[in-house]
CSV table of C-alpha atoms in Angstrom, one decimal:
chain,number,residue,atom,x,y,z
V,1,MET,CA,0.1,-80.9,71.8
V,2,THR,CA,-0.7,-78.2,69.8
V,3,ALA,CA,-1.9,-76.0,72.9
V,4,VAL,CA,1.5,-76.9,74.5
V,5,THR,CA,3.3,-75.7,71.7
V,6,VAL,CA,1.6,-72.5,71.5
V,7,ALA,CA,2.1,-71.6,75.2
V,8,THR,CA,5.7,-72.4,74.9
V,9,TRP,CA,6.5,-70.1,72.2
V,10,ALA,CA,4.7,-67.5,74.1
V,11,ALA,CA,6.3,-68.0,77.4
V,12,ILE,CA,9.9,-67.7,75.1
V,13,ALA,CA,8.8,-64.4,73.3
V,14,LEU,CA,7.9,-62.9,76.5
V,15,ILE,CA,11.4,-63.6,78.1
V,16,GLY,CA,12.9,-62.2,75.2
V,17,LEU,CA,10.9,-58.8,75.4
V,18,VAL,CA,11.9,-58.4,78.8
V,19,GLY,CA,15.5,-59.3,78.1
V,20,VAL,CA,15.7,-56.6,75.5
V,21,ASP,CA,14.2,-53.9,77.4
V,22,ALA,CA,16.9,-54.8,80.3
V,23,PHE,CA,19.5,-54.5,77.7
V,24,ALA,CA,18.2,-51.1,76.5
V,25,SER,CA,18.0,-50.0,79.9
V,26,SER,CA,21.3,-51.0,80.8
V,27,SER,CA,22.9,-49.3,77.6
V,28,ARG,CA,21.2,-46.0,78.2
V,29,GLU,CA,22.4,-45.9,81.7
V,30,ARG,CA,26.2,-47.0,80.6
V,31,SER,CA,26.0,-44.3,78.0
V,32,SER,CA,24.6,-41.6,80.4
V,33,SER,CA,27.3,-42.3,82.9
V,34,VAL,CA,30.2,-42.6,80.2
V,35,SER,CA,29.1,-39.1,78.9
V,36,THR,CA,28.7,-37.6,82.7
V,37,GLN,CA,32.2,-39.2,83.5
V,38,LEU,CA,33.8,-37.3,80.3
V,39,ALA,CA,32.3,-33.8,81.1
V,40,SER,CA,33.2,-34.0,84.7
V,41,GLU,CA,36.8,-34.7,83.6
V,42,TYR,CA,36.8,-31.6,81.0
V,43,GLY,CA,35.4,-29.4,83.8
V,44,ALA,CA,31.9,-29.4,82.3
V,45,ARG,CA,28.7,-30.3,84.0
V,46,THR,CA,25.0,-31.1,82.6
V,47,ARG,CA,22.7,-28.2,82.6
V,48,THR,CA,19.3,-28.8,84.3
V,49,GLN,CA,16.1,-27.0,84.0
V,50,ASP,CA,16.9,-24.5,87.0
V,51,ASP,CA,20.1,-23.4,84.6
V,52,TYR,CA,17.7,-22.5,81.8
V,53,ILE,CA,15.3,-20.6,84.1
V,54,ASP,CA,18.2,-18.6,85.5
V,55,ILE,CA,19.5,-17.7,81.9
V,56,ASN,CA,15.6,-16.7,80.9
V,57,ARG,CA,15.7,-14.5,84.0
V,58,SER,CA,19.1,-12.7,83.6
V,59,GLY,CA,19.5,-12.6,79.9
V,60,GLY,CA,22.5,-14.7,79.4
V,61,PRO,CA,25.8,-13.2,79.2
V,62,LEU,CA,25.6,-11.9,75.8
V,63,VAL,CA,24.5,-8.3,76.0
V,64,SER,CA,24.0,-4.9,74.6
V,65,TYR,CA,26.8,-1.8,74.9
V,66,SER,CA,25.9,0.5,78.1
V,67,GLY,CA,29.2,1.9,79.3
V,68,PRO,CA,30.3,5.4,78.3
V,69,THR,CA,33.8,4.7,78.4
V,70,PRO,CA,35.5,2.2,75.8
V,71,ARG,CA,38.7,0.3,76.6
V,72,PRO,CA,41.3,-0.9,74.5
V,73,ILE,CA,42.1,-4.8,73.6
V,74,SER,CA,45.6,-3.7,73.0
V,75,ASN,CA,48.2,-4.3,75.7
V,76,ILE,CA,50.4,-1.3,74.1
V,77,ARG,CA,49.7,2.0,75.9
V,78,THR,CA,49.1,4.5,73.0
V,79,PRO,CA,47.6,7.6,73.0
V,80,SER,CA,43.6,7.3,72.5
V,81,LEU,CA,42.0,9.4,69.7
V,82,ASP,CA,40.4,11.4,72.0
V,83,GLU,CA,43.8,12.3,73.7
V,84,ILE,CA,45.4,12.9,70.2
V,85,TRP,CA,42.7,15.1,69.3
V,86,GLU,CA,43.3,17.1,72.9
V,87,SER,CA,46.8,17.3,72.4
V,88,THR,CA,47.1,18.4,68.6
V,89,MET,CA,46.0,21.5,67.2
V,90,PRO,CA,43.4,20.8,64.3
V,91,VAL,CA,43.6,22.5,60.9
V,92,ILE,CA,40.2,23.7,59.4
V,93,VAL,CA,40.0,22.5,55.7
V,94,GLN,CA,37.1,24.7,54.5
V,95,GLY,CA,34.7,23.2,51.5
V,96,GLY,CA,36.9,23.0,47.9
V,97,SER,CA,40.1,24.0,49.6
V,98,LEU,CA,43.5,22.1,50.0
V,99,ARG,CA,45.8,21.9,53.0
V,100,THR,CA,49.0,19.8,53.0
V,101,TRP,CA,51.8,18.8,55.2
V,102,ALA,CA,55.3,18.1,54.3
V,103,PHE,CA,57.7,15.6,56.1
V,104,ALA,CA,61.1,16.1,55.3
V,105,ASN,CA,62.7,14.0,57.9
V,106,PRO,CA,63.6,10.2,56.6
V,107,GLN,CA,63.1,8.7,59.9
V,108,VAL,CA,59.1,9.5,59.9
V,109,ASP,CA,58.0,6.1,58.2
V,110,ALA,CA,54.2,6.5,58.8
V,111,VAL,CA,51.9,9.5,59.6
V,112,GLN,CA,48.6,9.6,61.3
V,113,VAL,CA,45.8,11.3,59.6
V,114,LEU,CA,42.5,12.2,61.5
V,115,LEU,CA,39.6,14.0,60.3
V,116,LYS,CA,36.2,15.0,62.0
V,117,SER,CA,33.6,17.5,61.6
V,118,ALA,CA,30.9,19.2,63.7
V,119,GLY,CA,28.3,16.7,63.1
V,120,ARG,CA,28.4,17.4,59.2
V,121,PRO,CA,29.3,14.9,56.8
V,122,ILE,CA,33.2,14.5,55.7
V,123,ASP,CA,34.0,14.1,51.8
V,124,ALA,CA,37.7,14.2,51.1
V,125,ASP,CA,40.5,13.0,49.1
V,126,ILE,CA,43.8,12.5,50.9
V,127,ASP,CA,46.8,12.1,48.9
V,128,LEU,CA,50.6,10.8,49.8
V,129,TRP,CA,53.1,12.9,47.4
V,130,ASN,CA,56.3,11.2,46.8
V,131,GLY,CA,58.5,13.7,44.4
V,132,PRO,CA,57.2,15.6,41.5
V,133,ASP,CA,54.0,13.7,39.8
V,134,ASN,CA,54.3,10.9,41.8
V,135,THR,CA,51.2,9.8,44.0
V,136,PRO,CA,51.8,6.5,45.5
V,137,TYR,CA,48.5,6.6,47.8
V,138,LYS,CA,45.5,7.9,47.6
V,139,MET,CA,42.1,7.6,49.5
V,140,ARG,CA,38.7,9.0,49.1
V,141,VAL,CA,36.9,9.5,52.2
V,142,TYR,CA,33.1,10.0,53.1
V,143,VAL,CA,31.5,9.8,56.4
V,144,GLU,CA,27.9,10.6,57.2
V,145,ASP,CA,28.5,12.0,60.6
V,146,GLY,CA,32.2,13.6,61.4
V,147,ALA,CA,31.4,13.9,64.8
V,148,ARG,CA,30.2,10.4,65.7
V,149,ARG,CA,32.5,8.6,63.8
V,150,THR,CA,35.9,10.3,63.2
V,151,PHE,CA,38.2,9.2,60.4
V,152,ASN,CA,41.4,7.6,61.6
V,153,ALA,CA,44.2,6.1,59.3
V,154,ILE,CA,47.8,5.4,59.0
V,155,ILE,CA,49.7,6.1,55.9
V,156,GLY,CA,53.2,4.5,55.2
V,157,THR,CA,55.8,7.2,54.2
V,158,PRO,CA,59.2,5.2,53.3
V,159,ARG,CA,61.9,7.0,51.4
V,160,GLY,CA,61.1,10.6,52.5
V,161,PRO,CA,60.7,13.4,52.1
V,162,ASN,CA,57.0,13.0,51.5
V,163,SER,CA,53.8,15.3,51.5
V,164,VAL,CA,50.1,14.5,52.5
V,165,ALA,CA,47.4,16.4,50.8
V,166,VAL,CA,43.9,16.7,52.1
V,167,ARG,CA,41.2,18.1,49.9
V,168,ASN,CA,37.9,18.9,51.3
V,169,ILE,CA,35.8,18.1,48.2
V,170,GLY,CA,32.4,19.2,49.8
V,171,GLN,CA,30.5,22.2,49.7
V,172,LEU,CA,31.4,25.5,51.5
V,173,GLU,CA,29.0,24.8,54.5
V,174,PHE,CA,30.9,21.5,55.3
V,175,PRO,CA,34.2,22.3,56.8
V,176,LEU,CA,36.5,19.7,58.5
V,177,ASP,CA,39.4,19.7,61.2
V,178,ALA,CA,42.2,17.6,60.0
V,179,VAL,CA,45.3,16.4,62.2
V,180,VAL,CA,48.3,15.1,60.3
V,181,ARG,CA,51.2,14.0,62.5
V,182,PRO,CA,54.3,11.6,62.7
V,183,ASP,CA,53.1,8.1,63.8
V,184,ILE,CA,56.1,7.9,66.7
V,185,GLN,CA,57.6,4.7,68.1
V,186,ASP,CA,54.7,2.4,69.5
V,187,GLY,CA,52.1,4.7,67.8
V,188,LEU,CA,48.8,3.8,66.4
V,189,ALA,CA,50.0,1.4,63.8
V,190,VAL,CA,51.6,-1.0,66.2
V,191,SER,CA,48.5,-0.6,68.2
V,192,ILE,CA,46.4,-1.6,65.4
V,193,ALA,CA,48.7,-4.7,64.5
V,194,SER,CA,48.4,-5.9,68.0
V,195,VAL,CA,45.0,-6.6,68.2
V,196,VAL,CA,44.6,-8.8,65.0
V,197,THR,CA,45.1,-12.5,64.8
V,198,ARG,CA,44.7,-13.7,61.4
V,199,SER,CA,43.9,-12.2,57.9
V,200,GLU,CA,41.7,-13.5,55.1
V,201,VAL,CA,42.2,-13.6,51.4
V,202,ILE,CA,40.2,-11.6,49.2
V,203,GLN,CA,40.6,-12.4,45.5
V,204,GLY,CA,39.9,-9.5,42.8
V,205,GLY,CA,36.3,-8.7,42.7
V,206,ALA,CA,35.2,-10.6,45.8
V,207,VAL,CA,33.7,-9.1,48.9
V,208,ARG,CA,34.1,-10.1,52.5
V,209,THR,CA,31.9,-9.0,55.4
V,210,TRP,CA,32.6,-8.8,59.6
V,211,PRO,CA,29.5,-8.3,61.6
V,212,PHE,CA,30.1,-7.0,65.1
V,213,ASN,CA,28.2,-6.8,68.7
V,214,SER,CA,27.2,-3.6,69.8
V,215,ILE,CA,29.5,-3.5,72.6
V,216,VAL,CA,32.4,-3.2,70.1
V,217,GLN,CA,33.0,0.7,69.8
V,218,SER,CA,35.8,0.7,67.2
V,219,VAL,CA,37.0,-1.9,64.8
V,220,ALA,CA,40.9,-2.4,63.7
V,221,VAL,CA,41.5,-2.7,59.9
V,222,ILE,CA,44.6,-3.8,57.8
V,223,ILE,CA,44.6,-4.6,54.3
V,224,LYS,CA,47.8,-5.3,52.4
V,225,THR,CA,49.1,-7.2,49.3
V,226,ASP,CA,52.1,-9.5,48.3
V,227,GLY,CA,53.6,-6.4,46.9
V,228,ARG,CA,51.2,-5.7,43.9
V,229,PRO,CA,48.9,-2.6,43.9
V,230,LEU,CA,46.1,-2.5,46.4
V,231,ASN,CA,42.5,-1.2,45.2
V,232,THR,CA,39.7,-1.8,47.7
V,233,ARG,CA,36.4,-0.5,49.0
V,234,ILE,CA,35.9,-0.2,52.7
V,235,GLU,CA,32.5,0.2,54.1
V,236,LEU,CA,30.8,0.4,57.5
V,237,LEU,CA,27.2,-0.5,57.3
V,238,MET,CA,24.3,0.0,59.5
V,239,GLY,CA,21.2,-1.7,58.0
V,240,PRO,CA,20.8,-3.0,54.7
V,241,ASN,CA,23.1,-1.1,52.2
V,242,ASN,CA,23.2,1.8,54.6
V,243,ALA,CA,26.9,3.1,54.4
V,244,LYS,CA,27.9,5.2,57.4
V,245,GLN,CA,31.6,5.6,56.1
V,246,VAL,CA,33.1,4.6,52.9
V,247,VAL,CA,36.9,4.5,52.3
V,248,GLU,CA,38.5,3.9,48.6
V,249,VAL,CA,42.0,3.1,49.0
V,250,TYR,CA,44.6,2.8,46.1
V,251,THR,CA,48.1,2.3,46.9
V,252,GLU,CA,51.0,1.1,44.4
V,253,ASP,CA,52.7,-1.0,46.6
V,254,GLY,CA,50.5,-3.1,49.5
V,255,ILE,CA,53.8,-4.3,51.4
V,256,GLU,CA,55.5,-0.6,51.8
V,257,ARG,CA,52.3,1.2,52.1
V,258,PRO,CA,49.5,-1.1,53.5
V,259,PHE,CA,46.0,0.3,54.8
V,260,PHE,CA,45.6,0.8,58.6
V,261,ALA,CA,42.8,2.4,60.1
V,262,ILE,CA,40.5,2.5,63.2
V,263,ILE,CA,36.8,2.8,62.1
V,264,GLU,CA,34.4,3.9,65.0
V,265,THR,CA,31.1,1.8,65.6
V,266,PRO,CA,29.2,3.6,68.2
V,267,GLU,CA,25.9,1.7,67.2
V,268,ALA,CA,23.3,0.6,69.6
V,269,THR,CA,22.7,-2.6,67.5
V,270,GLY,CA,25.9,-3.7,66.2
V,271,SER,CA,27.7,-2.8,62.7
V,272,VAL,CA,28.9,-4.7,59.8
V,273,ILE,CA,32.5,-4.0,58.0
V,274,ARG,CA,32.3,-4.8,54.4
V,275,ILE,CA,35.4,-5.0,52.5
V,276,LYS,CA,35.5,-5.2,48.4
V,277,ASN,CA,38.5,-5.9,46.3
V,278,THR,CA,37.9,-3.7,43.4
V,279,ALA,CA,41.1,-4.7,41.5
V,280,PRO,CA,41.2,-7.7,38.6
V,281,LEU,CA,41.5,-11.4,39.6
V,282,GLU,CA,45.3,-11.2,39.5
V,283,PHE,CA,45.5,-8.9,42.2
V,284,PRO,CA,44.4,-10.3,45.8
V,285,VAL,CA,44.6,-8.4,49.2
V,286,TYR,CA,44.9,-9.8,52.8
V,287,ALA,CA,42.3,-8.2,55.2
V,288,SER,CA,42.6,-8.5,58.8
V,289,VAL,CA,39.6,-6.9,61.3
V,290,ALA,CA,39.3,-7.2,64.8
V,291,PRO,CA,37.8,-5.3,67.8
V,292,TYR,CA,39.8,-2.3,68.7
V,293,THR,CA,38.0,-1.0,71.6
V,294,VAL,CA,34.9,-2.3,73.7
V,295,GLY,CA,32.6,-0.9,76.1
V,296,ASP,CA,31.1,-2.3,79.3
V,297,TYR,CA,28.0,-4.3,79.0
V,298,ASP,CA,25.1,-5.3,81.2
V,299,PHE,CA,22.8,-8.5,81.2
V,300,VAL,CA,19.7,-7.4,78.9
V,301,SER,CA,17.4,-10.1,78.5
V,302,ASP,CA,16.0,-8.8,75.2
V,303,SER,CA,19.5,-8.6,73.5
V,304,TYR,CA,20.3,-12.1,74.6
V,305,LYS,CA,21.3,-14.8,71.7
V,306,PHE,CA,22.3,-18.2,72.5
V,307,ASN,CA,25.8,-19.1,71.3
V,308,GLN,CA,26.7,-15.8,70.2
V,309,TRP,CA,29.9,-14.3,71.1
V,310,PRO,CA,29.9,-10.5,72.3
V,311,MET,CA,32.6,-9.3,70.1
V,312,LEU,CA,32.0,-10.8,66.5
């Protein structure tokens, strides 16, 4: 009787194990078929080993910049920075000297300020004068290489007449070329605003960074407030704390005179835009940073990183 009971229980256990294995197999098959069906409905497919071999061979879709001619992201046709320099006669500002541009026409509500050099550093102060002893907008600009990375900004000039002053605070051996002209309708300000899609709040004393891939050749930056004063420091970094361009901005009204700029980023390994709100906690700012022009790119295997977008 004991032998029969043991044999019976062994047979029952064997049947149970077979049933569990069959149930697990059917569950796996059903789960796999459901996921495949959902993927096919959304236009996706399951990757195979051949797909990964092709990715490793070609380098994938994310790549480094190799094209000489950047193309703008904005759909608004405006003169490029090169066209502005070619069509306008720049004013040479020697080291330690000051040049001013007056705009008496009240219809001019914004002006373009462009600075460059022959490859030497740029160190300049840019002021907006609105009446006697009234400077509602100030900028301190430093650029390591004024030929590789020109300075390009838009200054709001409501309630004219206004004057823009550019002072080269560098030494005599470091002259710079300056172009200051009205920002006409559908000018650079509209083109810059057309490429940004969102803004981030930066509280007083806080810092935000935006990394960019190497195919991004210039970046659009907009900083504004809700009407309070604006005090910020904008840096273009190449490596740890290696600032290639630094702009310190003050404006007494961040709505009437926000900060608009195009920062050139012709780097082979990408760049980082860092913005610090140097004002107290009670004065937040709203910053928008987006690619402005991008270059052509090829499939380069050593620059490929999985799940990384080429722009940001």
